[in-house]
């Protein structure tokens, strides 16, 4: 197990309809939190390279299609700037 002490909390907003179409709306950085409550949500995401954010968005869309998700949702990731990797946290069934 690895501790990600400098990880950032990044989110991707998605919309999915009943016909299986899914789009990514945008990403944002929600790293400033207090007691697990977001205090500041920053958009657009500037902490990671654009190509990594695009891949996060593609993965969020892929996940929503895989589970046949329908509605607005938020896919959350931890991103580690040191190695430029991201890790799935959760899919919330709402825009946050």
mmCIF file with all atom_site columns, C-alpha atoms in Angstrom:
data_model
loop_
_atom_site.group_PDB
_atom_site.id
_atom_site.type_symbol
_atom_site.label_atom_id
_atom_site.label_alt_id
_atom_site.label_comp_id
_atom_site.label_asym_id
_atom_site.label_entity_id
_atom_site.label_seq_id
_atom_site.pdbx_PDB_ins_code
_atom_site.Cartn_x
_atom_site.Cartn_y
_atom_site.Cartn_z
_atom_site.occupancy
_atom_site.B_iso_or_equiv
_atom_site.pdbx_formal_charge
_atom_site.auth_seq_id
_atom_site.auth_comp_id
_atom_site.auth_asym_id
_atom_site.auth_atom_id
_atom_site.pdbx_PDB_model_num
ATOM 1  C CA . UNK A 1 1  ? 0.000   0.000  0.000   1.00 0.00 ? 1  UNK A CA 1
ATOM 2  C CA . UNK A 1 2  ? 1.225   3.480  -0.820  1.00 0.00 ? 2  UNK A CA 1
ATOM 3  C CA . UNK A 1 3  ? 0.406   6.747  0.938   1.00 0.00 ? 3  UNK A CA 1
ATOM 4  C CA . UNK A 1 4  ? -0.466  9.547  -1.471  1.00 0.00 ? 4  UNK A CA 1
ATOM 5  C CA . UNK A 1 5  ? 0.258   12.492 0.806   1.00 0.00 ? 5  UNK A CA 1
ATOM 6  C CA . UNK A 1 6  ? 0.365   15.089 -1.988  1.00 0.00 ? 6  UNK A CA 1
ATOM 7  C CA . UNK A 1 7  ? -2.525  13.699 -4.003  1.00 0.00 ? 7  UNK A CA 1
ATOM 8  C CA . UNK A 1 8  ? -5.111  16.036 -5.480  1.00 0.00 ? 8  UNK A CA 1
ATOM 9  C CA . UNK A 1 9  ? -8.853  15.355 -5.520  1.00 0.00 ? 9  UNK A CA 1
ATOM 10 C CA . UNK A 1 10 ? -10.027 15.780 -9.122  1.00 0.00 ? 10 UNK A CA 1
ATOM 11 C CA . UNK A 1 11 ? -13.558 15.278 -10.417 1.00 0.00 ? 11 UNK A CA 1
ATOM 12 C CA . UNK A 1 12 ? -15.170 14.841 -13.814 1.00 0.00 ? 12 UNK A CA 1
ATOM 13 C CA . UNK A 1 13 ? -18.831 15.720 -14.337 1.00 0.00 ? 13 UNK A CA 1
ATOM 14 C CA . UNK A 1 14 ? -20.790 13.464 -16.721 1.00 0.00 ? 14 UNK A CA 1
ATOM 15 C CA . UNK A 1 15 ? -24.241 13.275 -18.290 1.00 0.00 ? 15 UNK A CA 1
ATOM 16 C CA . UNK A 1 16 ? -25.683 9.966  -19.511 1.00 0.00 ? 16 UNK A CA 1
ATOM 17 C CA . UNK A 1 17 ? -28.985 9.233  -21.231 1.00 0.00 ? 17 UNK A CA 1
ATOM 18 C CA . UNK A 1 18 ? -31.097 6.090  -21.631 1.00 0.00 ? 18 UNK A CA 1
ATOM 19 C CA . UNK A 1 19 ? -29.816 5.429  -25.149 1.00 0.00 ? 19 UNK A CA 1
ATOM 20 C CA . UNK A 1 20 ? -26.289 4.893  -23.807 1.00 0.00 ? 20 UNK A CA 1
ATOM 21 C CA . UNK A 1 21 ? -24.857 8.256  -24.821 1.00 0.00 ? 21 UNK A CA 1
ATOM 22 C CA . UNK A 1 22 ? -22.468 9.687  -22.239 1.00 0.00 ? 22 UNK A CA 1
ATOM 23 C CA . UNK A 1 23 ? -20.577 12.977 -22.307 1.00 0.00 ? 23 UNK A CA 1
ATOM 24 C CA . UNK A 1 24 ? -18.043 14.578 -20.031 1.00 0.00 ? 24 UNK A CA 1
ATOM 25 C CA . UNK A 1 25 ? -18.920 18.147 -19.113 1.00 0.00 ? 25 UNK A CA 1
ATOM 26 C CA . UNK A 1 26 ? -15.702 19.323 -17.447 1.00 0.00 ? 26 UNK A CA 1
ATOM 27 C CA . UNK A 1 27 ? -13.171 18.553 -14.762 1.00 0.00 ? 27 UNK A CA 1
ATOM 28 C CA . UNK A 1 28 ? -12.400 20.403 -11.567 1.00 0.00 ? 28 UNK A CA 1
ATOM 29 C CA . UNK A 1 29 ? -9.972  20.351 -8.671  1.00 0.00 ? 29 UNK A CA 1
ATOM 30 C CA . UNK A 1 30 ? -11.658 19.844 -5.291  1.00 0.00 ? 30 UNK A CA 1
ATOM 31 C CA . UNK A 1 31 ? -8.520  19.380 -3.213  1.00 0.00 ? 31 UNK A CA 1
ATOM 32 C CA . UNK A 1 32 ? -9.209  22.142 -0.683  1.00 0.00 ? 32 UNK A CA 1
ATOM 33 C CA . UNK A 1 33 ? -11.325 20.345 1.901   1.00 0.00 ? 33 UNK A CA 1
ATOM 34 C CA . UNK A 1 34 ? -12.014 20.491 5.606   1.00 0.00 ? 34 UNK A CA 1
ATOM 35 C CA . UNK A 1 35 ? -13.323 17.411 7.395   1.00 0.00 ? 35 UNK A CA 1
ATOM 36 C CA . UNK A 1 36 ? -13.992 15.776 4.014   1.00 0.00 ? 36 UNK A CA 1
ATOM 37 C CA . UNK A 1 37 ? -16.178 18.706 2.903   1.00 0.00 ? 37 UNK A CA 1
ATOM 38 C CA . UNK A 1 38 ? -15.131 20.613 -0.192  1.00 0.00 ? 38 UNK A CA 1
ATOM 39 C CA . UNK A 1 39 ? -14.400 24.261 0.497   1.00 0.00 ? 39 UNK A CA 1
ATOM 40 C CA . UNK A 1 40 ? -13.061 25.402 -2.882  1.00 0.00 ? 40 UNK A CA 1
ATOM 41 C CA . UNK A 1 41 ? -13.786 23.811 -6.269  1.00 0.00 ? 41 UNK A CA 1
ATOM 42 C CA . UNK A 1 42 ? -11.488 25.102 -8.999  1.00 0.00 ? 42 UNK A CA 1
ATOM 43 C CA . UNK A 1 43 ? -12.167 24.833 -12.733 1.00 0.00 ? 43 UNK A CA 1
ATOM 44 C CA . UNK A 1 44 ? -10.628 24.368 -15.140 1.00 0.00 ? 44 UNK A CA 1
ATOM 45 C CA . UNK A 1 45 ? -8.124  21.870 -13.752 1.00 0.00 ? 45 UNK A CA 1
ATOM 46 C CA . UNK A 1 46 ? -4.602  23.299 -13.989 1.00 0.00 ? 46 UNK A CA 1
ATOM 47 C CA . UNK A 1 47 ? -2.667  20.886 -11.741 1.00 0.00 ? 47 UNK A CA 1
ATOM 48 C CA . UNK A 1 48 ? -2.329  18.141 -14.357 1.00 0.00 ? 48 UNK A CA 1
ATOM 49 C CA . UNK A 1 49 ? -1.414  18.135 -18.047 1.00 0.00 ? 49 UNK A CA 1
ATOM 50 C CA . UNK A 1 50 ? -4.402  18.478 -20.411 1.00 0.00 ? 50 UNK A CA 1
ATOM 51 C CA . UNK A 1 51 ? -3.807  15.030 -21.910 1.00 0.00 ? 51 UNK A CA 1
ATOM 52 C CA . UNK A 1 52 ? -4.151  13.395 -18.483 1.00 0.00 ? 52 UNK A CA 1
ATOM 53 C CA . UNK A 1 53 ? -7.389  15.263 -17.801 1.00 0.00 ? 53 UNK A CA 1
ATOM 54 C CA . UNK A 1 54 ? -8.688  14.175 -21.222 1.00 0.00 ? 54 UNK A CA 1
ATOM 55 C CA . UNK A 1 55 ? -7.881  10.570 -20.322 1.00 0.00 ? 55 UNK A CA 1
ATOM 56 C CA . UNK A 1 56 ? -9.704  10.967 -16.988 1.00 0.00 ? 56 UNK A CA 1
ATOM 57 C CA . UNK A 1 57 ? -12.729 12.236 -18.904 1.00 0.00 ? 57 UNK A CA 1
ATOM 58 C CA . UNK A 1 58 ? -12.546 9.311  -21.352 1.00 0.00 ? 58 UNK A CA 1
ATOM 59 C CA . UNK A 1 59 ? -12.289 6.861  -18.464 1.00 0.00 ? 59 UNK A CA 1
ATOM 60 C CA . UNK A 1 60 ? -15.273 8.484  -16.719 1.00 0.00 ? 60 UNK A CA 1
ATOM 61 C CA . UNK A 1 61 ? -17.352 8.116  -19.896 1.00 0.00 ? 61 UNK A CA 1
ATOM 62 C CA . UNK A 1 62 ? -16.156 4.518  -20.333 1.00 0.00 ? 62 UNK A CA 1
ATOM 63 C CA . UNK A 1 63 ? -17.120 3.684  -16.724 1.00 0.00 ? 63 UNK A CA 1
ATOM 64 C CA . UNK A 1 64 ? -20.595 5.185  -17.115 1.00 0.00 ? 64 UNK A CA 1
ATOM 65 C CA . UNK A 1 65 ? -21.186 3.186  -20.303 1.00 0.00 ? 65 UNK A CA 1
ATOM 66 C CA . UNK A 1 66 ? -19.854 -0.007 -18.717 1.00 0.00 ? 66 UNK A CA 1
ATOM 67 C CA . UNK A 1 67 ? -22.308 0.147  -15.803 1.00 0.00 ? 67 UNK A CA 1
ATOM 68 C CA . UNK A 1 68 ? -25.142 1.514  -18.009 1.00 0.00 ? 68 UNK A CA 1
ATOM 69 C CA . UNK A 1 69 ? -25.341 4.652  -15.883 1.00 0.00 ? 69 UNK A CA 1
ATOM 70 C CA . UNK A 1 70 ? -28.216 7.070  -16.619 1.00 0.00 ? 70 UNK A CA 1
ATOM 71 C CA . UNK A 1 71 ? -28.338 10.620 -15.212 1.00 0.00 ? 71 UNK A CA 1
ATOM 72 C CA . UNK A 1 72 ? -25.913 13.326 -14.172 1.00 0.00 ? 72 UNK A CA 1
ATOM 73 C CA . UNK A 1 73 ? -22.955 12.141 -12.150 1.00 0.00 ? 73 UNK A CA 1
ATOM 74 C CA . UNK A 1 74 ? -19.537 12.910 -10.746 1.00 0.00 ? 74 UNK A CA 1
ATOM 75 C CA . UNK A 1 75 ? -16.552 10.610 -11.147 1.00 0.00 ? 75 UNK A CA 1
ATOM 76 C CA . UNK A 1 76 ? -13.897 11.258 -8.514  1.00 0.00 ? 76 UNK A CA 1
ATOM 77 C CA . UNK A 1 77 ? -10.180 10.523 -8.765  1.00 0.00 ? 77 UNK A CA 1
ATOM 78 C CA . UNK A 1 78 ? -7.024  10.982 -6.727  1.00 0.00 ? 78 UNK A CA 1
ATOM 79 C CA . UNK A 1 79 ? -4.223  12.408 -8.864  1.00 0.00 ? 79 UNK A CA 1
ATOM 80 C CA . UNK A 1 80 ? -0.564  12.283 -7.838  1.00 0.00 ? 80 UNK A CA 1
ATOM 81 C CA . UNK A 1 81 ? 1.410   15.068 -9.551  1.00 0.00 ? 81 UNK A CA 1
ATOM 82 C CA . UNK A 1 82 ? 4.793   13.456 -8.779  1.00 0.00 ? 82 UNK A CA 1
ATOM 83 C CA . UNK A 1 83 ? 4.204   10.480 -11.063 1.00 0.00 ? 83 UNK A CA 1
ATOM 84 C CA . UNK A 1 84 ? 1.229   11.907 -13.017 1.00 0.00 ? 84 UNK A CA 1
ATOM 85 C CA . UNK A 1 85 ? -1.025  8.945  -12.226 1.00 0.00 ? 85 UNK A CA 1
ATOM 86 C CA . UNK A 1 86 ? -4.655  8.948  -11.181 1.00 0.00 ? 86 UNK A CA 1
ATOM 87 C CA . UNK A 1 87 ? -6.756  6.514  -9.204  1.00 0.00 ? 87 UNK A CA 1
ATOM 88 C CA . UNK A 1 88 ? -10.527 6.005  -9.221  1.00 0.00 ? 88 UNK A CA 1
ATOM 89 C CA . UNK A 1 89 ? -12.321 6.920  -5.980  1.00 0.00 ? 89 UNK A CA 1
ATOM 90 C CA . UNK A 1 90 ? -16.045 6.740  -6.712  1.00 0.00 ? 90 UNK A CA 1
ATOM 91 C CA . UNK A 1 91 ? -18.949 7.560  -9.004  1.00 0.00 ? 91 UNK A CA 1
ATOM 92 C CA . UNK A 1 92 ? -21.559 9.740  -7.303  1.00 0.00 ? 92 UNK A CA 1
ATOM 93 C CA . UNK A 1 93 ? -25.086 9.775  -8.773  1.00 0.00 ? 93 UNK A CA 1
ATOM 94 C CA . UNK A 1 94 ? -25.312 13.565 -8.771  1.00 0.00 ? 94 UNK A CA 1
ATOM 95 C CA . UNK A 1 95 ? -23.456 16.676 -9.800  1.00 0.00 ? 95 UNK A CA 1
ATOM 96 C CA . UNK A 1 96 ? -21.535 17.976 -6.828  1.00 0.00 ? 96 UNK A CA 1
#
